[in-house]
Short mmCIF file of C-alpha atoms in Angstrom, two decimals:
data_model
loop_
_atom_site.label_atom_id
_atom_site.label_comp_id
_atom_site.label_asym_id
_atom_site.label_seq_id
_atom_site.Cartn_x
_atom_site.Cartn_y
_atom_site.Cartn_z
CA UNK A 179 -22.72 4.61 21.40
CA UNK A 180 -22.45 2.76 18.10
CA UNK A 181 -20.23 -0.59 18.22
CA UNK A 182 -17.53 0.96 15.76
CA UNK A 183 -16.44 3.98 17.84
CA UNK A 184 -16.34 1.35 20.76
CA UNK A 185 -13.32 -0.44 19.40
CA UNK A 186 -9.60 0.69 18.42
CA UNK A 187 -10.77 3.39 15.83
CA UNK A 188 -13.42 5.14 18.39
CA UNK A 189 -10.54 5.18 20.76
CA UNK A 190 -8.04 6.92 18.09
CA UNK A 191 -10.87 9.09 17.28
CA UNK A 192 -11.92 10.61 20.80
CA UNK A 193 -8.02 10.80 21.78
CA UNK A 194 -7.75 13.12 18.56
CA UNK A 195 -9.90 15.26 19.58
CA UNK A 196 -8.78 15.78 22.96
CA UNK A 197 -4.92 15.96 21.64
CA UNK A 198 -6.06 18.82 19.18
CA UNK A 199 -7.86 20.37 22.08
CA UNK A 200 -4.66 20.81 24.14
CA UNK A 201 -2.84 22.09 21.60
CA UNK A 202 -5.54 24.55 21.37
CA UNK A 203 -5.31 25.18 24.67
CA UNK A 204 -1.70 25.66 24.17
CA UNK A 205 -2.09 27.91 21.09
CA UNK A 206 -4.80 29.96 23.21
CA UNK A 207 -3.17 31.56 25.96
CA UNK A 208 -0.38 33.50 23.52
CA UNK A 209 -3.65 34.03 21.42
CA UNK A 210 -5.50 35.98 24.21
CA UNK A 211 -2.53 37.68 24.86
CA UNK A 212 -2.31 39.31 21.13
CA UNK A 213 -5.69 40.03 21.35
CA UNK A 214 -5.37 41.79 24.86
CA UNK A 215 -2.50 43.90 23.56
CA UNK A 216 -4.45 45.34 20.19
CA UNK A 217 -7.42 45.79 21.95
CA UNK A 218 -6.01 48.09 24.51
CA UNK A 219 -3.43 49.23 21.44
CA UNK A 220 -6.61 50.18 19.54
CA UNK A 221 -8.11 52.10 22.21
CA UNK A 222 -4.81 53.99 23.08
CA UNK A 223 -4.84 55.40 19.31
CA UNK A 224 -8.35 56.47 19.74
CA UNK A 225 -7.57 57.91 22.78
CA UNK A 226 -4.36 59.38 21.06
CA UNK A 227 -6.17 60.68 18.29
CA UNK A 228 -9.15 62.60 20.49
CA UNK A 229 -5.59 63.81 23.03
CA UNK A 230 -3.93 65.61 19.55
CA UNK A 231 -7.04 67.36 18.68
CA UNK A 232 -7.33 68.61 22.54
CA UNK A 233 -3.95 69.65 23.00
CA UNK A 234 -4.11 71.87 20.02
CA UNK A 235 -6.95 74.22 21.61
CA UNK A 236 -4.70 75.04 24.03
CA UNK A 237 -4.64 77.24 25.99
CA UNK A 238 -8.50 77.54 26.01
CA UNK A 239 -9.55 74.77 28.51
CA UNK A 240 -12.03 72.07 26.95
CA UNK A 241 -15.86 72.49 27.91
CA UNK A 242 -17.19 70.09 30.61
CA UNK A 243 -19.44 68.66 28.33
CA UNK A 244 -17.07 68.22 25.59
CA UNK A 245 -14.68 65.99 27.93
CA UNK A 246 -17.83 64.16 28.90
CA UNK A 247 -18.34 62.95 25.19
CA UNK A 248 -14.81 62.41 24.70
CA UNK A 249 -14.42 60.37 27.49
CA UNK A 250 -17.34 58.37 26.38
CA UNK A 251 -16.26 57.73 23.06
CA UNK A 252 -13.19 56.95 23.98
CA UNK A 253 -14.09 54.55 27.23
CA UNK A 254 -11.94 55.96 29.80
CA UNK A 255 -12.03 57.77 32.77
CA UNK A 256 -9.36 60.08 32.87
CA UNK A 257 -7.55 60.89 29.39
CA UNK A 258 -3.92 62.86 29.72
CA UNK A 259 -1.31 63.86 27.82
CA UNK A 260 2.79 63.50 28.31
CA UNK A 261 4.60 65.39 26.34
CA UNK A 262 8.19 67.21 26.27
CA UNK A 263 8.53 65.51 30.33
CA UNK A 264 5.06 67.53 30.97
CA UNK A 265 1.96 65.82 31.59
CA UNK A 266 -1.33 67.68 30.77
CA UNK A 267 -4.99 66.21 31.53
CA UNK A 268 -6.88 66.54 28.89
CA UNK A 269 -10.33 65.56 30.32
CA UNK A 270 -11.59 63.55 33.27
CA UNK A 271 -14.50 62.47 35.42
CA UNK A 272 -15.23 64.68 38.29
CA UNK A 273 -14.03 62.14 40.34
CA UNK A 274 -11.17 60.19 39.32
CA UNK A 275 -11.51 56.41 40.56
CA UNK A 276 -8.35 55.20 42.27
CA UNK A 277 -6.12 52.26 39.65
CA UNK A 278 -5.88 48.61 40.64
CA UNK A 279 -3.43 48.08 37.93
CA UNK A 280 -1.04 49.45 35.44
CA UNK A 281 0.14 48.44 32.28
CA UNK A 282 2.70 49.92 30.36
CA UNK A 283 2.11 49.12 26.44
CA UNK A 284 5.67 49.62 25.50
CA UNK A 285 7.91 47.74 27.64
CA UNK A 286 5.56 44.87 28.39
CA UNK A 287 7.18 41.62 27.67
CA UNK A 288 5.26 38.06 26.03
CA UNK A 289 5.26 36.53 29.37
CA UNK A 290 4.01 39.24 31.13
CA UNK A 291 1.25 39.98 28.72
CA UNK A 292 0.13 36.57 28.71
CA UNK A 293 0.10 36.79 32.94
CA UNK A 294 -2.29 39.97 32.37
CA UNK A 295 -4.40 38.11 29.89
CA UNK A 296 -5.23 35.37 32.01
CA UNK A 297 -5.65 37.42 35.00
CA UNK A 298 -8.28 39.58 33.51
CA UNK A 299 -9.78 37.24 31.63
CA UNK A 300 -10.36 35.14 35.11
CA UNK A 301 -10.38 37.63 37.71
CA UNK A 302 -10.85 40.69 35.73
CA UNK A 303 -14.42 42.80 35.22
CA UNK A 304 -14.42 45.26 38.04
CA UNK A 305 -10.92 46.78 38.20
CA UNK A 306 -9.37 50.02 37.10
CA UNK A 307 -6.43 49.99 35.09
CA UNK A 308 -3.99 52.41 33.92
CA UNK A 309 -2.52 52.10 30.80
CA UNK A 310 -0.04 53.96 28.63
CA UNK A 311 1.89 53.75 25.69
CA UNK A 312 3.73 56.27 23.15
CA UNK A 313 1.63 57.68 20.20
CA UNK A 314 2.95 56.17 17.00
CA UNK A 315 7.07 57.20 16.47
CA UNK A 316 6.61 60.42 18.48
CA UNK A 317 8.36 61.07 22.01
CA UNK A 318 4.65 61.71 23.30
CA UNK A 319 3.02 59.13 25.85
CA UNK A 320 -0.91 58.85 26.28
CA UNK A 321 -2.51 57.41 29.09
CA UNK A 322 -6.15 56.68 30.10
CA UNK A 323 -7.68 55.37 33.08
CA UNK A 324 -10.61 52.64 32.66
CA UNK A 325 -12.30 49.90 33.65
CA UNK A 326 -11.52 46.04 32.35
CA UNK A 327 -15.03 45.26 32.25
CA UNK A 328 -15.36 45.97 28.47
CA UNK A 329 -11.83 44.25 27.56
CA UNK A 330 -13.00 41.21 29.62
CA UNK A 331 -16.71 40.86 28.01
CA UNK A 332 -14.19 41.26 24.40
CA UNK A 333 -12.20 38.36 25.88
CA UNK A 334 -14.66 36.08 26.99
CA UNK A 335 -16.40 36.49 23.13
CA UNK A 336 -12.77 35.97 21.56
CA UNK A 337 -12.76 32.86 23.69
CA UNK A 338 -16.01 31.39 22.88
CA UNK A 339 -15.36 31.85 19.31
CA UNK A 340 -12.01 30.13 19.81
CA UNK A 341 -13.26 27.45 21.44
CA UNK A 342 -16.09 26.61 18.49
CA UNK A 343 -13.06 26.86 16.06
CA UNK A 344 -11.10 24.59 18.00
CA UNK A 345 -13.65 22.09 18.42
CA UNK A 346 -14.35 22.42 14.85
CA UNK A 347 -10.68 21.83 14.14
CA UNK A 348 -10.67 19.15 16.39
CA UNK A 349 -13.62 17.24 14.78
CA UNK A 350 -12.67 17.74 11.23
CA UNK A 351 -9.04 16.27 12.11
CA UNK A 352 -10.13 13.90 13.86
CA UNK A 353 -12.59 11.93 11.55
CA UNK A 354 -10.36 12.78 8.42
CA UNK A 355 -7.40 10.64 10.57
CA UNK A 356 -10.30 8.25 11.63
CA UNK A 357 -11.24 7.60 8.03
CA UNK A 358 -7.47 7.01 7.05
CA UNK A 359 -6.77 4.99 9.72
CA UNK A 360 -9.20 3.03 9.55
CA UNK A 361 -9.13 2.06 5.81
CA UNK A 362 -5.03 2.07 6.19
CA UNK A 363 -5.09 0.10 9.15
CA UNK A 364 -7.75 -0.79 11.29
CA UNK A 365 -10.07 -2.28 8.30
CA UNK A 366 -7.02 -4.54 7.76
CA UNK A 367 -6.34 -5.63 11.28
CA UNK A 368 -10.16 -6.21 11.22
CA UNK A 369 -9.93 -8.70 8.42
CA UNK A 370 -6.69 -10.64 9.81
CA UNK A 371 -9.07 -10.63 13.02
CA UNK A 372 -11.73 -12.01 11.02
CA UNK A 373 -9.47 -14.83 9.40
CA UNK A 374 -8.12 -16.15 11.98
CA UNK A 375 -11.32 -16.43 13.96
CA UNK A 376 -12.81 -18.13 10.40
CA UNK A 377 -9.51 -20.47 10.32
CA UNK A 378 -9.49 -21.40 13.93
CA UNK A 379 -13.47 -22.70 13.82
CA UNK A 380 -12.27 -25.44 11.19
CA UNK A 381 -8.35 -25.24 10.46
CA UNK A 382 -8.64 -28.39 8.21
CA UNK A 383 -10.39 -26.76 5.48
CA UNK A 384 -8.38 -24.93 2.73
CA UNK A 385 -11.26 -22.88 1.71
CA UNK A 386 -10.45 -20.94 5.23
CA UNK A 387 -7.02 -20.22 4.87
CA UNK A 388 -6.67 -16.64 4.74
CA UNK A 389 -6.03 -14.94 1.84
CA UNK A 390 -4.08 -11.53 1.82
CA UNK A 391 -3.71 -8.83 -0.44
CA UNK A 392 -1.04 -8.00 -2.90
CA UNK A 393 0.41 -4.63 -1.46
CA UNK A 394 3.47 -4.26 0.03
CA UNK A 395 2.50 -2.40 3.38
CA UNK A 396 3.20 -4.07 6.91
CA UNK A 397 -0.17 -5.39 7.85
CA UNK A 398 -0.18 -7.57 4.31
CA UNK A 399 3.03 -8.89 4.74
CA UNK A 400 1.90 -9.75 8.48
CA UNK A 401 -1.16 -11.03 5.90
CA UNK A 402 1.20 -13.28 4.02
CA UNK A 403 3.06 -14.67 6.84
CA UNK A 404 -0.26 -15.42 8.74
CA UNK A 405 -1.63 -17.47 5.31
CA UNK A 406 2.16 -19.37 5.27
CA UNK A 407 1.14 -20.31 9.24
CA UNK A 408 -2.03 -21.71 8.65
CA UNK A 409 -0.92 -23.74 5.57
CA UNK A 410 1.96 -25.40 7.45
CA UNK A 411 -0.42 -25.76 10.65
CA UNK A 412 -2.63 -27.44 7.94
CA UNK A 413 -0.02 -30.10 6.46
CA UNK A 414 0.97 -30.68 10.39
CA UNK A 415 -2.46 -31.55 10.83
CA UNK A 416 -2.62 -33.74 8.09
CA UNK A 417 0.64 -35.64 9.19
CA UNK A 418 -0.75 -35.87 12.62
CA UNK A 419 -3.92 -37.24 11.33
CA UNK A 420 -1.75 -39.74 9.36
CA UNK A 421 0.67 -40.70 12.54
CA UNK A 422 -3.10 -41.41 13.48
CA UNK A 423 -3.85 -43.45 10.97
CA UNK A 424 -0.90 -45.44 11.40
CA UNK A 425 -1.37 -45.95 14.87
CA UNK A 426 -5.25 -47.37 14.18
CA UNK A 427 -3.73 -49.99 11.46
CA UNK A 428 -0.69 -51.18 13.08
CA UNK A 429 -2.59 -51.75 16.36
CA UNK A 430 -4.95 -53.86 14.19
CA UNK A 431 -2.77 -55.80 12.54
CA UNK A 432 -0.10 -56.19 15.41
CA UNK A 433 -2.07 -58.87 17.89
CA UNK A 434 -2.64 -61.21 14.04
CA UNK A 435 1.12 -60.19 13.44
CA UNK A 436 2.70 -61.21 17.08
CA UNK A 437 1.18 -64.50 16.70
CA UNK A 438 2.32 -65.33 13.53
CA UNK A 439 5.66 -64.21 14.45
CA UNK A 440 5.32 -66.36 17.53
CA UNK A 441 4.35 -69.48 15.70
CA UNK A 442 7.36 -68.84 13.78
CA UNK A 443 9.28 -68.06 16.29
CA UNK A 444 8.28 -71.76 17.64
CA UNK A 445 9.02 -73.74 14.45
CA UNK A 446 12.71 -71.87 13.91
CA UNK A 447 14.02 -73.05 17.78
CA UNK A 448 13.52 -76.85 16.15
CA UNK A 449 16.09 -75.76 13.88
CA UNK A 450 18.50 -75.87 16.00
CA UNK A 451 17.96 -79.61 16.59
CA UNK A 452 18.65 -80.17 12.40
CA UNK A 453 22.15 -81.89 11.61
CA UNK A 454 22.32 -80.08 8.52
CA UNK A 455 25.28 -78.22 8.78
CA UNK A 456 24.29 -75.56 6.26
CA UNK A 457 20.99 -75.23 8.44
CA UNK A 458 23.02 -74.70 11.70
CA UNK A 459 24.67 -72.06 10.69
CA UNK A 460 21.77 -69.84 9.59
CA UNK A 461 19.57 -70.75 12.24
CA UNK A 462 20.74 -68.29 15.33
CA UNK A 463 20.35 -65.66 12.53
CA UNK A 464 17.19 -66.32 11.21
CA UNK A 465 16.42 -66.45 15.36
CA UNK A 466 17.83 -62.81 16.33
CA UNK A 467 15.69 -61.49 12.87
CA UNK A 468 12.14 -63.08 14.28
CA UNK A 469 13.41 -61.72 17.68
CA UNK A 470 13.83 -57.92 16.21
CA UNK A 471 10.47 -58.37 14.39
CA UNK A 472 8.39 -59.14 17.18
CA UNK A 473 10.19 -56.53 18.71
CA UNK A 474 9.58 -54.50 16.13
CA UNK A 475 5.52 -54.63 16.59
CA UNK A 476 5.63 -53.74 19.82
CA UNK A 477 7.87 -50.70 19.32
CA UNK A 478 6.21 -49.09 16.03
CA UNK A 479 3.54 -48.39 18.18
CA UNK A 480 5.47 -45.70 20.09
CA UNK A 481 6.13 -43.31 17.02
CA UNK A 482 4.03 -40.61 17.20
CA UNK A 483 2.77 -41.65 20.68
CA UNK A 484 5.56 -41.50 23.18
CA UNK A 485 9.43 -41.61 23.12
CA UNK A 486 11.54 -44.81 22.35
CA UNK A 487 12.62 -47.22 24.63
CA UNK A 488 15.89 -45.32 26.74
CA UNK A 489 18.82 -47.21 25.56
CA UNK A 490 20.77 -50.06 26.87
CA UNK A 491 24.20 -49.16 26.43
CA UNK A 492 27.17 -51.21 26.44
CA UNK A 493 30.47 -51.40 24.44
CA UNK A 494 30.14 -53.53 21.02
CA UNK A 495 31.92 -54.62 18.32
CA UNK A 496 31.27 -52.64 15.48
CA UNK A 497 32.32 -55.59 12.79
CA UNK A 498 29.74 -58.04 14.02
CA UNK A 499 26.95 -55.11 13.98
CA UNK A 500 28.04 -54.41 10.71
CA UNK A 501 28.04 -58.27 9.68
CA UNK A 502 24.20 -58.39 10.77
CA UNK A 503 23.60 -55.41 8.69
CA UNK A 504 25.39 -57.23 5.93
CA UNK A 505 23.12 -60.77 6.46
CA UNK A 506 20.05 -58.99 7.08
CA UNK A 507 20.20 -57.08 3.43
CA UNK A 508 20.72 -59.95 1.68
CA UNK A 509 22.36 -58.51 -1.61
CA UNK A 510 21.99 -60.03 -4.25
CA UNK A 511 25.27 -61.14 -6.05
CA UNK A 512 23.63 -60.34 -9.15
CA UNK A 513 22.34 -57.03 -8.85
CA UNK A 514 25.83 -55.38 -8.88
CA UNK A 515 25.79 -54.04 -5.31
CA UNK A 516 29.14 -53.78 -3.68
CA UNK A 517 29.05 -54.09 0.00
CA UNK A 518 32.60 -52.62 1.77
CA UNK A 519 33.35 -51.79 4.84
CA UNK A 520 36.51 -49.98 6.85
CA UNK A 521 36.10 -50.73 10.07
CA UNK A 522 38.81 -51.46 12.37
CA UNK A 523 38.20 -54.76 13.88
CA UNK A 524 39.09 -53.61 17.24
CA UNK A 525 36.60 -50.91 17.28
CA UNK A 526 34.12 -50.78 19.68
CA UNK A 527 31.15 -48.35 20.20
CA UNK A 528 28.87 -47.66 23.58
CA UNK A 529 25.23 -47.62 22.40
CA UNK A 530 22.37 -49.95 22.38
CA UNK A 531 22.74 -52.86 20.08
CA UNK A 532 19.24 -53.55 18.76
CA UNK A 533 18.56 -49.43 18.21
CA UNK A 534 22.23 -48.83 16.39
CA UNK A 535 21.41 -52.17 13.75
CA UNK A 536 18.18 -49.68 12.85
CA UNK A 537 19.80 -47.06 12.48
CA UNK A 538 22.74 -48.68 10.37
CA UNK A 539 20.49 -50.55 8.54
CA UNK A 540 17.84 -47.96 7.71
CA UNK A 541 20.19 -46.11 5.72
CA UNK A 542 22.08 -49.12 4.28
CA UNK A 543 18.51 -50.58 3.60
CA UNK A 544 17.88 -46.83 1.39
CA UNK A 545 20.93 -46.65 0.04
CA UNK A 546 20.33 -50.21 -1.51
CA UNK A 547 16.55 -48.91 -3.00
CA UNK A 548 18.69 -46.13 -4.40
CA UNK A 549 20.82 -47.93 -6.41
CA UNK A 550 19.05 -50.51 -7.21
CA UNK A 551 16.44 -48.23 -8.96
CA UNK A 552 19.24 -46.33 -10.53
CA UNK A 553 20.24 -49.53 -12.17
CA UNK A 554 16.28 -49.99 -13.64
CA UNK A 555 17.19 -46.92 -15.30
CA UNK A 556 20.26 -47.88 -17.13
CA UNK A 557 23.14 -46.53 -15.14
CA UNK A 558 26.08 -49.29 -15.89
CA UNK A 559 28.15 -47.29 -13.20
CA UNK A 560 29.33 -49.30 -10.67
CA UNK A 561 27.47 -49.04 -7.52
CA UNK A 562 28.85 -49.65 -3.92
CA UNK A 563 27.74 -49.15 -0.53
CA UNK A 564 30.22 -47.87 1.54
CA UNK A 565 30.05 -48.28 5.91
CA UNK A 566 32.90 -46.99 7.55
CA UNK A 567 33.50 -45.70 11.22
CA UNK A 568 36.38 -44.67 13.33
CA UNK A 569 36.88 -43.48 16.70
CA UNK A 570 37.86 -39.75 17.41
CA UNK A 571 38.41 -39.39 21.37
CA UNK A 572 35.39 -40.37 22.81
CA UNK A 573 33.13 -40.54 19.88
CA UNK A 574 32.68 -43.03 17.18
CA UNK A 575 31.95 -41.28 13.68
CA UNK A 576 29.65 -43.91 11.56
CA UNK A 577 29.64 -42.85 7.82
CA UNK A 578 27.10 -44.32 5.56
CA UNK A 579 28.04 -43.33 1.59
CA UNK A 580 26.93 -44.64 -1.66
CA UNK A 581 27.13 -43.63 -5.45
CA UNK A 582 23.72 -43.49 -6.54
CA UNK A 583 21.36 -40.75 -7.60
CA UNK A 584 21.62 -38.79 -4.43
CA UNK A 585 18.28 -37.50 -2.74
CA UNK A 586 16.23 -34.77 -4.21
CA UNK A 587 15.99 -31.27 -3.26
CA UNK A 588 11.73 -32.17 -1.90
CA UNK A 589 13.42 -34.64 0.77
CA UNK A 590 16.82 -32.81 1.68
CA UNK A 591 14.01 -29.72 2.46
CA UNK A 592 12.07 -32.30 4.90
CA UNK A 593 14.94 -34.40 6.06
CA UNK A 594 13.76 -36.35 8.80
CA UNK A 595 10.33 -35.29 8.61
CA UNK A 596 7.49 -38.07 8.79
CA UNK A 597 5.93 -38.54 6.23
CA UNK A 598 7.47 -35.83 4.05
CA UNK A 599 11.46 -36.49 4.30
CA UNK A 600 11.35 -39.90 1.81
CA UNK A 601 13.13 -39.91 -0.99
CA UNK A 602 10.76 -42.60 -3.17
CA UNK A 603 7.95 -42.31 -4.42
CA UNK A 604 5.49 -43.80 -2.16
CA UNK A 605 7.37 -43.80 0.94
CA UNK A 606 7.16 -42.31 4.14
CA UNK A 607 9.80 -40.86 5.67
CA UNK A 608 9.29 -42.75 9.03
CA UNK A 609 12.91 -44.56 8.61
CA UNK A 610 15.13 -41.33 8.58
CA UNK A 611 12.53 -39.66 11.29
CA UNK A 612 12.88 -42.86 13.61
CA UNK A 613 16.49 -43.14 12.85
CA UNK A 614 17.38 -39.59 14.01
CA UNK A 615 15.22 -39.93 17.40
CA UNK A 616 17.30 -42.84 18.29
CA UNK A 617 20.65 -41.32 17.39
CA UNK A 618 19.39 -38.45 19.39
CA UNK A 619 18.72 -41.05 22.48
CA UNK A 620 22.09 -41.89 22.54
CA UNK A 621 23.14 -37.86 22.83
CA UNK A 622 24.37 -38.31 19.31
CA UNK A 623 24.31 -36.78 15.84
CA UNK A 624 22.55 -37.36 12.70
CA UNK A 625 23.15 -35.52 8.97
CA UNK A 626 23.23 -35.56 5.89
CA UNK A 627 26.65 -34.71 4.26
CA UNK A 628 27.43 -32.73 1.83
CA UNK A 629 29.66 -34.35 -1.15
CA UNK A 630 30.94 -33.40 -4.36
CA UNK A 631 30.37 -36.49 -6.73
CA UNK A 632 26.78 -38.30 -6.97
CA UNK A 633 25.33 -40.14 -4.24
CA UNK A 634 24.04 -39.59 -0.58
CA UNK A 635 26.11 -39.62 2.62
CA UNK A 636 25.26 -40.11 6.32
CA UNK A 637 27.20 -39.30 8.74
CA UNK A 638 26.18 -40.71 12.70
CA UNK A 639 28.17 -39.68 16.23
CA UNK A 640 27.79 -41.53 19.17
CA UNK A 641 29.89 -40.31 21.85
CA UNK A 642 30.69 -42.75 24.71
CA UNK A 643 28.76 -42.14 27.93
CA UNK A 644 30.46 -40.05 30.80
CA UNK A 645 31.81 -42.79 33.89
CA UNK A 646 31.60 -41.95 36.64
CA UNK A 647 34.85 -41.82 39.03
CA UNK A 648 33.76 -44.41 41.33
CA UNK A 649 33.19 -46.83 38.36
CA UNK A 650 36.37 -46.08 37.10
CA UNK A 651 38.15 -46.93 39.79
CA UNK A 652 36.84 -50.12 40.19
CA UNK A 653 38.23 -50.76 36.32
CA UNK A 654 41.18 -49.74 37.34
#
């Protein structure tokens, strides 16, 4: 058997042609029914036709040989006549055979003459049968006695030719649906088949993305929505490969990079020794920012790779966070930067120190490139950074707002997406995506607020961790 009548469209073919065969079969038996009834109608007007002629030579009785050839044209045994409640035999074989069955013409219902259809048809050939019916719209009945031996042989040829027909039928239907099925439908499942197999030996290369038609039927909008897969399976392969990328040069530069920050590291704990007062009092700060960098190195390395560190939670003061943030930005007095806070000095927040400064100073850190490039362009506007936070219940609210330019439509689509989610040109999105995997540590909340004037907004939630009742007993 040929390959293409193996698959889906063979299979819709052959089950065509056996579902118009049963319905054949369905249409059939009422079929060989009709037929039955004018066949036997047919011969019981022939037989009505040669009883008229007889019955009007009465009283002279019908030669012997003359009944013979009327019963043989007529195919019967015994030929009589009822008429006006008398019933007169008009000719008959010397001896009359005795009747299996009898069928009354008239009065036979669909049901029943289907029943009598099938049972000659299968078990019919050598049985007499009486049969009767009224001649045309007279009160006169004719009857004959014959054999179903020439109604079955009819039959069985009716049959036969029923069956070629309904094969015929069968076969036509079924390769006209074949065709249109397969052009409507199979030819395109084929082809989405075929592009995925194509796609899937080398899904980096464009050239292999699949490329559907323009028409509006189901199987090309499943076309269109298969070519939007692959190209977004394509750019996550291409970030991947990037994360990859990074991965290869940070781990070559980081062993060079912890060294240095060692050596330096080294030379800032003789600070501490200096008198100079001004020198004191930015040493332990210039100490906790080569700390964070050499944590830093070791950390980067995780992105992409595995999941950050679990945080070390414990309560904190959100001013002195806030004042590293502040130190570690370094604003420039003559850029035009306001810095403000509202914090509450009192306020404290449970999270992990070292992880919530990233966070916080992430977004300070982008809010500063923001306006500080909206100022290259000539905005005299003043521009502030605003870092405010207050506690609702059990959750600090940390809002991060500034008046600049605001972040364009490309990165609020990809927000928080590496590689895709920054905001300047030639960034990477890694700050917002690392920033919102750490808020996410702490069970928290990351997003990007909605606000009617210019600018972006942040808003972070860290809610306190659950204590347990033994532990707060013992605070108690």
């Amino acid at each position: 058997m040929p390959r293409r009548f193996r698959g889906l469209s063979g299979r819709l073919l052959w089950l065509t042609v056996i579902f118009v065969m049963f319905a054949e079969v369905l249409i059939f038996v009422p079929s060989i029914s009709i037929m039955r009834s004018t066949w036997l109608r047919d011969r019981l007007d022939t037989a009505a036709a040669a009883g008229i002629v007889i019955d009007g030579l009465q009283p002279a009785e019908l030669p012997r040989e003359v009944q013979e050839d009327t019963l043989l044209a007529t195919g019967t045994k015994v030929l009589a006549l009822r008429k006006d409640g008398t019933s007169r035999l008009l000719a008959a074989i010397d001896v009359p055979p005795q009747v299996d069955e009898q069928y009354d013409l008239a009065h036979e219902s669909m049901l029943e003459a289907m029943h009598n259809a099938l049972d000659t048809l299968l078990f019919g050939g050598d049985k007499v049968m009486r049969v009767y019916g009224p001649i045309g719209e007279t009160n006169m009945i004719i009857e004959l006695v014959m054999t179903d031996m020439a109604l079955r042989k009819a039959m069985l040829s009716f049959s036969r030719l029923m069956f070629g027909i309904s094969l015929l039928i069968s076969l036509v239907t079924a390769l006209l649906i074949y065709l249109a099925i397969n052009r409507m439908m199979i030819g395109p499942i084929r082809r989405l088949a075929h592009g995925m197999q194509v796609f899937s030996e080398r899904p980096e290369d464009p050239e292999r993305i699949f490329r559907p038609a323009r028409a509006k039927g189901e199987l090309d909008v499943a076309g269109r929505h298969l070519a939007a897969m692959q190209c977004q399976l394509q750019r996550t392969l291409r970030q991947q490969k990037n994360l990859a990328d990074l991965g290869l040069a940070v781990s070559k530069i980081n062993h060079d990079m912890r060294n240095i920050l060692a050596s330096a590291q080294l030379m800032s704990d003789r600070l501490v020794d200096v008198e100079d007062p001004m020198v004191r009092s930015f040493a332990p700060k210039l100490l906790r920012t080569i700390d964070r960098a050499v944590g830093y190195t070791s950390e980067v390395l995780a992105y992409g790779q595995a999941s950050e560190a679990a945080p070390k939670r414990r309560l904190l003061r959100m001013t002195d966070l806030c004042q590293d943030v502040r130190d570690i930005l370094a604003i420039d007095p003559e850029a035009g930067i306001e810095f403000v806070e509202q914090i509450a000095p009192d306020l404290e927040v449970d999270a992990d120190s070292e992880q919530l400064f990233r966070v916080i100073h992430n977004l300070c850190r982008n809010a500063m490139q923001a306006l500080v490039q909206a100022g290259k362009t000539g905005d005299d506007q003043p521009r502030r950074i605003l870092l405010s936070a207050q506690r609702i219940g059990s959750v600090v609210s940390i809002t991060i707002d500034d008046n600049g330019p605001g972040m364009p439509q490309k990165a609020r689509e990809n927000l928080f997406t590496a590689f895709r989610g920054s905001a300047r040109s030639g960034g990477t999105g890694l700050g917002l995506a690392i920033a919102r995997e750490l808020v996410l540590a702490h069970g928290g909340t990351i997003a990007l607020v909605e606000k009617p004037g210019p600018g972006t907004q942040f808003r972070i939630e860290i809610p306190d961790r659950p204590v347990a009742i033994e532990e707060y007993r013992v605070r108690a």
